[in-house]
PDB file of C-alpha atoms in Angstrom:
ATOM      1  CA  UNK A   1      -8.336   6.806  55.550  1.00 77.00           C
ATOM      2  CA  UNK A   2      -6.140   7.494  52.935  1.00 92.00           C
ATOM      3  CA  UNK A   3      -4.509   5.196  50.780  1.00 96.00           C
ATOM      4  CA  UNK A   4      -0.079   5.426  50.456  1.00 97.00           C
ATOM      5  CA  UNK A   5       1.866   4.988  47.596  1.00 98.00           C
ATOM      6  CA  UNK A   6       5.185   4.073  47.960  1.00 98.00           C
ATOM      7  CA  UNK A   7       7.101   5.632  45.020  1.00 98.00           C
ATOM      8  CA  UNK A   8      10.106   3.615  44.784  1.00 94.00           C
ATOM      9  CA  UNK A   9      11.376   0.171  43.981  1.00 90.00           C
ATOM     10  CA  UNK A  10      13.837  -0.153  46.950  1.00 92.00           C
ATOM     11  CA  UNK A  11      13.047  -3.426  48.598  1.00 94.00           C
ATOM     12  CA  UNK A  12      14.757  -1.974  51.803  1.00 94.00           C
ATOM     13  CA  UNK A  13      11.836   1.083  52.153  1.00 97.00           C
ATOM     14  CA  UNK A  14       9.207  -1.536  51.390  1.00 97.00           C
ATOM     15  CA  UNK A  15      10.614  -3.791  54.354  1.00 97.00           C
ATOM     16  CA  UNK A  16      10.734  -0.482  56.778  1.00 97.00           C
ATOM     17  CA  UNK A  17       7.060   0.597  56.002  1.00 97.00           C
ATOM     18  CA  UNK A  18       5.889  -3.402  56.450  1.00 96.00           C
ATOM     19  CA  UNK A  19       8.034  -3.833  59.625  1.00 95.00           C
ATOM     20  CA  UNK A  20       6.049  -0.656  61.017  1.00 96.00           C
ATOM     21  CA  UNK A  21       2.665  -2.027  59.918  1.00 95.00           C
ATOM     22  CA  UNK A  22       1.827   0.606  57.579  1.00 96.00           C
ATOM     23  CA  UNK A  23      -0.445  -0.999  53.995  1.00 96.00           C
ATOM     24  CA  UNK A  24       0.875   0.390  50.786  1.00 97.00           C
ATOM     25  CA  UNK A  25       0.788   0.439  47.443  1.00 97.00           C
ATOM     26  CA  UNK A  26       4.330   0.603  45.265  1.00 97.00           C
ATOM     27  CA  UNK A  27       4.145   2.171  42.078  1.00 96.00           C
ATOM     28  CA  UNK A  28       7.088   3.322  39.137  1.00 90.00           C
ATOM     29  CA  UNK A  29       8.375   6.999  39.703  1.00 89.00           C
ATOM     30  CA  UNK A  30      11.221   8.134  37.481  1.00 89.00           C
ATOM     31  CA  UNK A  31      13.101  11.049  37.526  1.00 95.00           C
ATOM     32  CA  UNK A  32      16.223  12.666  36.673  1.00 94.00           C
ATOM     33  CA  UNK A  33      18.729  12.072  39.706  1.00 91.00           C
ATOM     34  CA  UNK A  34      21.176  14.296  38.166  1.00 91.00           C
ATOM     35  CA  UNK A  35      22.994  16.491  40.926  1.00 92.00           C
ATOM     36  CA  UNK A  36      22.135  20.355  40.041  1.00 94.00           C
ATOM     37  CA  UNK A  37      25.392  22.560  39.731  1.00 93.00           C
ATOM     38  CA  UNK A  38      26.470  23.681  43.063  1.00 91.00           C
ATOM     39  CA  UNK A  39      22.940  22.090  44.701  1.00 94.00           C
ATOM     40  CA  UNK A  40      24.453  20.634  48.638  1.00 95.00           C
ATOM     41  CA  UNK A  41      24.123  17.548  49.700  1.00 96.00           C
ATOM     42  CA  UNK A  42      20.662  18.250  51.724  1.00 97.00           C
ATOM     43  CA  UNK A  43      18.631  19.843  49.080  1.00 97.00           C
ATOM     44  CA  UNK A  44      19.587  17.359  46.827  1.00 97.00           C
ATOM     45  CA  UNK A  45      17.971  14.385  48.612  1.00 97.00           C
ATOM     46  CA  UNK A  46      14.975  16.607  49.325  1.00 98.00           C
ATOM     47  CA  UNK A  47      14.376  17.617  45.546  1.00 98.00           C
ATOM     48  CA  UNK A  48      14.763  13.962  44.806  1.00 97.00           C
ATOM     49  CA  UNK A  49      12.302  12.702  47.288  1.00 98.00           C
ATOM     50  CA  UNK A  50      10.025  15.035  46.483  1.00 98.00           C
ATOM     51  CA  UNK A  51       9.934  14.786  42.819  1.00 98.00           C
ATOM     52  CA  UNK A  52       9.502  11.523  43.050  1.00 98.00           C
ATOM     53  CA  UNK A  53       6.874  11.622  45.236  1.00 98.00           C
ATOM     54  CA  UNK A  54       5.513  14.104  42.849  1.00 98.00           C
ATOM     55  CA  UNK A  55       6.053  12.256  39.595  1.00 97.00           C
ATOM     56  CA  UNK A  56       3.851   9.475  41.043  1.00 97.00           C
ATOM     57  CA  UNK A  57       1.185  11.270  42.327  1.00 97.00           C
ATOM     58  CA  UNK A  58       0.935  12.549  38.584  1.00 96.00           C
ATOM     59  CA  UNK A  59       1.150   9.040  37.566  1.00 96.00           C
ATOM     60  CA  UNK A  60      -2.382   8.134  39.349  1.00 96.00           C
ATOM     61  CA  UNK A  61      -5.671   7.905  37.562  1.00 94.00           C
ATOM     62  CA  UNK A  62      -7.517   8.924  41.544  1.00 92.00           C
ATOM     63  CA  UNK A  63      -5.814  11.462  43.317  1.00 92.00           C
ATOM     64  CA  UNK A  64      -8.121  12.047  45.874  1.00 92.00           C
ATOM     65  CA  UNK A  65      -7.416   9.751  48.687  1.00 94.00           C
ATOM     66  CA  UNK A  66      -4.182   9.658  47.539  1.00 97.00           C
ATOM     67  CA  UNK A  67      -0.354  10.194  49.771  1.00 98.00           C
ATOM     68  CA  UNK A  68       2.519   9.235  47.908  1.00 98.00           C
ATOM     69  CA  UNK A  69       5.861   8.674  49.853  1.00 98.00           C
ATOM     70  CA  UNK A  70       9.321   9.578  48.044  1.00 98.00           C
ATOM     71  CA  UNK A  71      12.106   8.977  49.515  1.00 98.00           C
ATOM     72  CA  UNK A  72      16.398   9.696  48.486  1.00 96.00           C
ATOM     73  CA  UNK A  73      19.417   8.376  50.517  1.00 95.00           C
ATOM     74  CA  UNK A  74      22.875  10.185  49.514  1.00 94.00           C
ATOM     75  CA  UNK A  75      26.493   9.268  51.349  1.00 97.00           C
ATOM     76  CA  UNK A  76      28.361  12.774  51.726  1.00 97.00           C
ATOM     77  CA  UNK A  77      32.093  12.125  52.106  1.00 96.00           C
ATOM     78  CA  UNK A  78      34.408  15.414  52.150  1.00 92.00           C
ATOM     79  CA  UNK A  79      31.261  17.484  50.627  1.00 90.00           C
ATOM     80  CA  UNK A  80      30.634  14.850  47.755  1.00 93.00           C
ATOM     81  CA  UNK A  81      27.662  12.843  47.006  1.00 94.00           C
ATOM     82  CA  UNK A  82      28.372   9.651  46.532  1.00 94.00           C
ATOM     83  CA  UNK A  83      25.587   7.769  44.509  1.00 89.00           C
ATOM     84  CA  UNK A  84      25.058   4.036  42.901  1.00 91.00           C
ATOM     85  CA  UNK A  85      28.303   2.969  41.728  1.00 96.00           C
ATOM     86  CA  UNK A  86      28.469   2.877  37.659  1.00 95.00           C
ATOM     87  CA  UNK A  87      30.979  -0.060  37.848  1.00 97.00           C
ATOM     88  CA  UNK A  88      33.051  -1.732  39.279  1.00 96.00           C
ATOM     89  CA  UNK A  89      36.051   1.035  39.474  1.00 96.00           C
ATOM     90  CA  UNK A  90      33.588   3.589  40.823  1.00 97.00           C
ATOM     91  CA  UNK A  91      32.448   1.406  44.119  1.00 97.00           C
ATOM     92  CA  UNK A  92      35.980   0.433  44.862  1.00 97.00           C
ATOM     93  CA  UNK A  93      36.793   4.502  44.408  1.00 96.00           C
ATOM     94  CA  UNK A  94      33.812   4.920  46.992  1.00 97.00           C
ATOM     95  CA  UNK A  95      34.836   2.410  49.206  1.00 97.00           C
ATOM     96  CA  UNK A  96      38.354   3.376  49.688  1.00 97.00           C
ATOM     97  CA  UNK A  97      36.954   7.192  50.184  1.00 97.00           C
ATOM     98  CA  UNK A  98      34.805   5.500  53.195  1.00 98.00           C
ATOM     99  CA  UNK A  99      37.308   3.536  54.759  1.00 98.00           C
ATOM    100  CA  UNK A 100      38.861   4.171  58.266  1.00 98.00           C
ATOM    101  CA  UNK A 101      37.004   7.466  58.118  1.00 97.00           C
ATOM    102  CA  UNK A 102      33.499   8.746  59.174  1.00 98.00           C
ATOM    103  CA  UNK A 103      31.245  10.149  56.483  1.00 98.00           C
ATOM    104  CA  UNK A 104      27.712  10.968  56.555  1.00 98.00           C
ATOM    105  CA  UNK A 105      23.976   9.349  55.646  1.00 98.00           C
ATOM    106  CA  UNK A 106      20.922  12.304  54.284  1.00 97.00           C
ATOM    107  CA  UNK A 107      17.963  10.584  53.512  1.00 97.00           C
ATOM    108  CA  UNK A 108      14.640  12.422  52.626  1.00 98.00           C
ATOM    109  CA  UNK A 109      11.609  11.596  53.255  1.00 98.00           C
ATOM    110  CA  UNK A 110       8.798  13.623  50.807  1.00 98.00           C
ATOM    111  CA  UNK A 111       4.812  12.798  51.066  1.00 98.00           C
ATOM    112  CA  UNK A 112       3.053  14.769  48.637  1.00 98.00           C
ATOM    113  CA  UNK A 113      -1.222  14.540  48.345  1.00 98.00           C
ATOM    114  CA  UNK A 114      -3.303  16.918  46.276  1.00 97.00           C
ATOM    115  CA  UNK A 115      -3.506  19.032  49.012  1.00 96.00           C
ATOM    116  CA  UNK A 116      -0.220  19.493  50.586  1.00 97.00           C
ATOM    117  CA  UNK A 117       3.358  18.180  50.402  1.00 97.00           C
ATOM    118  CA  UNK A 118       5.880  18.039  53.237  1.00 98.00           C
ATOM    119  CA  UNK A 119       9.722  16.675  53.502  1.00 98.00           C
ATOM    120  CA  UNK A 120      12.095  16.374  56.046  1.00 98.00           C
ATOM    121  CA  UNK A 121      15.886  15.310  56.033  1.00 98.00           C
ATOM    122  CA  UNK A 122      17.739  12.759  58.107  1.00 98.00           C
ATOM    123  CA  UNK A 123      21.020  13.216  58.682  1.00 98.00           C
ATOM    124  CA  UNK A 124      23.417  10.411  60.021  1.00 98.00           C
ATOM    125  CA  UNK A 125      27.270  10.016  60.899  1.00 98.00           C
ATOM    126  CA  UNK A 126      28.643   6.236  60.199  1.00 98.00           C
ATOM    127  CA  UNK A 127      32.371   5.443  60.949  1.00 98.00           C
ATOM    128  CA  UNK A 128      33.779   2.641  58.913  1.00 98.00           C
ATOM    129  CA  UNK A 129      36.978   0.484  59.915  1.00 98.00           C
ATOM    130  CA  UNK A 130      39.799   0.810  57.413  1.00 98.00           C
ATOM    131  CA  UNK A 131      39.522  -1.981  55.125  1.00 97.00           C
ATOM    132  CA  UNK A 132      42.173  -4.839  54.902  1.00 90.00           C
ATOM    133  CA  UNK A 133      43.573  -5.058  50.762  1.00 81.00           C
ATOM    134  CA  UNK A 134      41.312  -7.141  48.979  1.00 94.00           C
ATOM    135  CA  UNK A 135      38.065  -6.679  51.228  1.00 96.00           C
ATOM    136  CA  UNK A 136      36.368  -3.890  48.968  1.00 96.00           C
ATOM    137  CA  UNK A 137      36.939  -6.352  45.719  1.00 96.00           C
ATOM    138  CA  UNK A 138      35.689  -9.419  47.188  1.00 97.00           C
ATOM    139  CA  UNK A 139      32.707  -7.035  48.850  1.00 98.00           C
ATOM    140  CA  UNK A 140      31.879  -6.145  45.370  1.00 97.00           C
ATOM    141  CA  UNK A 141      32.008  -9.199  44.011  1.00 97.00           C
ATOM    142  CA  UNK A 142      29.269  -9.925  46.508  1.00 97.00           C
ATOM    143  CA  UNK A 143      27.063  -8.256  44.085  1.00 97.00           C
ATOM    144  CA  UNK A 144      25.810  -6.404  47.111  1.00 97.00           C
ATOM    145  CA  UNK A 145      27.283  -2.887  46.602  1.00 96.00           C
ATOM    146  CA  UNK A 146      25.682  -2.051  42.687  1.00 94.00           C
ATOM    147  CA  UNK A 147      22.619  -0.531  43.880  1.00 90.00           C
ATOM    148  CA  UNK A 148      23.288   1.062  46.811  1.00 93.00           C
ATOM    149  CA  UNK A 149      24.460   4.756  47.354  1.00 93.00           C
ATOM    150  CA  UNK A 150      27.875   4.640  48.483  1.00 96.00           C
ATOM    151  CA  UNK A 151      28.580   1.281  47.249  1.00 97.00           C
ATOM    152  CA  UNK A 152      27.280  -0.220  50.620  1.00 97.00           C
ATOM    153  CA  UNK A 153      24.734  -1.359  52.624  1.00 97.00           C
ATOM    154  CA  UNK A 154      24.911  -1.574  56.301  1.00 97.00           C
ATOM    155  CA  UNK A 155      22.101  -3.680  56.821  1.00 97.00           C
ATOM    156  CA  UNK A 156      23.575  -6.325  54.667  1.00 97.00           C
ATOM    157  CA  UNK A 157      27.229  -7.542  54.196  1.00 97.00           C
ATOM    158  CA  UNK A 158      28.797  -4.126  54.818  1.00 98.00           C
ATOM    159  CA  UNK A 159      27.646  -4.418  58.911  1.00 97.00           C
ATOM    160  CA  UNK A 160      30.547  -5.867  59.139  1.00 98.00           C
ATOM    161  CA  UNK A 161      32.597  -2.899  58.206  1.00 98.00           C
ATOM    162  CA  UNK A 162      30.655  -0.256  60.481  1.00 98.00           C
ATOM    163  CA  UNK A 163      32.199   0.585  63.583  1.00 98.00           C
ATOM    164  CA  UNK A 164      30.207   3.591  64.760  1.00 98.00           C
ATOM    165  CA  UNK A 165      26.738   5.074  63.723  1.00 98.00           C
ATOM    166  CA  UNK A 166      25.441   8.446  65.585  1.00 98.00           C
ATOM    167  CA  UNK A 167      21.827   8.945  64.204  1.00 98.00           C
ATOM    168  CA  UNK A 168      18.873   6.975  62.885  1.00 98.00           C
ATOM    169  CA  UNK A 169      19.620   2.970  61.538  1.00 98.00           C
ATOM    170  CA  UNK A 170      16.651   2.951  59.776  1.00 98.00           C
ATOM    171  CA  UNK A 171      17.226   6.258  57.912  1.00 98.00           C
ATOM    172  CA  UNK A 172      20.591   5.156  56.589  1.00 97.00           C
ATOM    173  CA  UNK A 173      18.816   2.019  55.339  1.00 97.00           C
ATOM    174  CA  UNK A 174      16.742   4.310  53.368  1.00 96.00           C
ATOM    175  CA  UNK A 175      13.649   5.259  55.058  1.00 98.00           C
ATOM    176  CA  UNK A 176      13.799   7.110  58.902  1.00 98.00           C
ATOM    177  CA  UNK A 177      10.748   5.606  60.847  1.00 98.00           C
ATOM    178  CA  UNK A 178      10.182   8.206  63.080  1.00 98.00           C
ATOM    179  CA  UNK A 179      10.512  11.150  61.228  1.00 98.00           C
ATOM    180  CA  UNK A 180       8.045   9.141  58.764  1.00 98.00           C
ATOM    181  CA  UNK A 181       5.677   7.691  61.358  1.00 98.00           C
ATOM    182  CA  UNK A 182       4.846  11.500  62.190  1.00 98.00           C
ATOM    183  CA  UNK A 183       4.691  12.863  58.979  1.00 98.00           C
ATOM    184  CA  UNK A 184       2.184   9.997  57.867  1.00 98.00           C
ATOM    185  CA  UNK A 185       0.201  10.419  60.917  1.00 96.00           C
ATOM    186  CA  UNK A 186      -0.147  14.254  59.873  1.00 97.00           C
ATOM    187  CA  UNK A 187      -1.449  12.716  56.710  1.00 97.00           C
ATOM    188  CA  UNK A 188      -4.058  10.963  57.935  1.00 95.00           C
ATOM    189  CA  UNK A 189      -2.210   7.131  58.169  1.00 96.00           C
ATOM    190  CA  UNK A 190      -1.662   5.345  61.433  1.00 94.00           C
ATOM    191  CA  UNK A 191       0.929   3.173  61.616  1.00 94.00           C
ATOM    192  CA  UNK A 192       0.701  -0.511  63.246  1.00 93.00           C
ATOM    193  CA  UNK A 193      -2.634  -1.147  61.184  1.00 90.00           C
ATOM    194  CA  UNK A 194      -1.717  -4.501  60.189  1.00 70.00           C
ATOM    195  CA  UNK A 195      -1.315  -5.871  64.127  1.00 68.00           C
ATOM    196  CA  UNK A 196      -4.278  -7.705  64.982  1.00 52.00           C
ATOM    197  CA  UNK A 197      -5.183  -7.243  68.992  1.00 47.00           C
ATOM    198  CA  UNK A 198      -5.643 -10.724  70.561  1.00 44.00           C
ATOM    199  CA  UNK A 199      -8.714 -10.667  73.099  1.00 35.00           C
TER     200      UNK A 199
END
């Protein structure tokens, strides 16, 4: 069977793979993540997922067994990406774009071998309450919001804030399970190989 790389150092797309029992290896894959002029929303996140799965493919010594798994999550509000916060002025900027309005989640999934490469995009619609004064600063003061696109998380303190969500959880976390589960499986990798079957 072939062996997956995970090329990324999100703790939240190492959790997804685990909690689907697919084995993997993380490596370093850096790139560029600078928006091209004019480039949407969609073929952003795919270019980024699949140059980083690219860029760590290239970084292996053994190629031949190898799939590495790249991955991008973007929140689009009003045609804009909205990426990591630089400080704290650009989350609160993000967060009051985000409140009391839906935006949307596109996260790309890229596996790239030597033989072939394949991506798909996820996209998801979250609502968010409008937020009371004060509750973006104290959010950010959380620490929570500094690495996360959109200055949020909704699988950690920012649940709170979500009041609708049409489209895939796991994708807006950062990695959509069953788009992935059937793009590995083309690949050659089963998923649920770390359940043991009780006799």
């Amino acid at each position: 069977m072939a062996t997956l790389y995970l090329a990324s150092g999100s703790p939240r797309r190492r959790e997804l793979l685990t909690q689907i029992g697919v084995p993997f290896i993380t490596l370093s894959a850096s790139i560029d993540e600078t928006p091209l002029p004019a480039e949407a929303a969609s073929g952003y996140v795919e270019r980024l997922a699949l140059e980083k799965a690219r860029a760590g493919l290239a970084s292996l010594e053994r190629t031949d067994a190898a799939v590495v798994l790249g991955a991008d999550t973007a929140v689009v509000v009003d045609g804009k990406i909205l990426g990591k916060p630089v400080d704290r002025a650009d989350a609160l900027a993000m967060l009051d774009a985000l409140s009391g309005r839906e935006h949307e989640v596109l996260t790309a999934v890229a596996l790239v071998s030597v033989a072939r490469e394949d991506a798909h995009v996820v996209t998801s619609r979250v609502r968010m309450r409008a937020l009371a004064p004060g509750e973006a600063q104290a959010y950010w003061e959380t620490g929570e919001p500094q690495d996360k696109a959109g200055s949020y998380a909704i699988q950690g303190l920012a649940g709170v804030f979500v009041t609708q969500l049409e489209g895939s959880y796991s994708a807006v976390v950062g990695l959509p399970l069953c788009e992935t589960a059937q793009m590995l499986e083309a690949f050659g990798i089963s998923c649920w190989q770390s359940l043991s079957v009780n006799s």
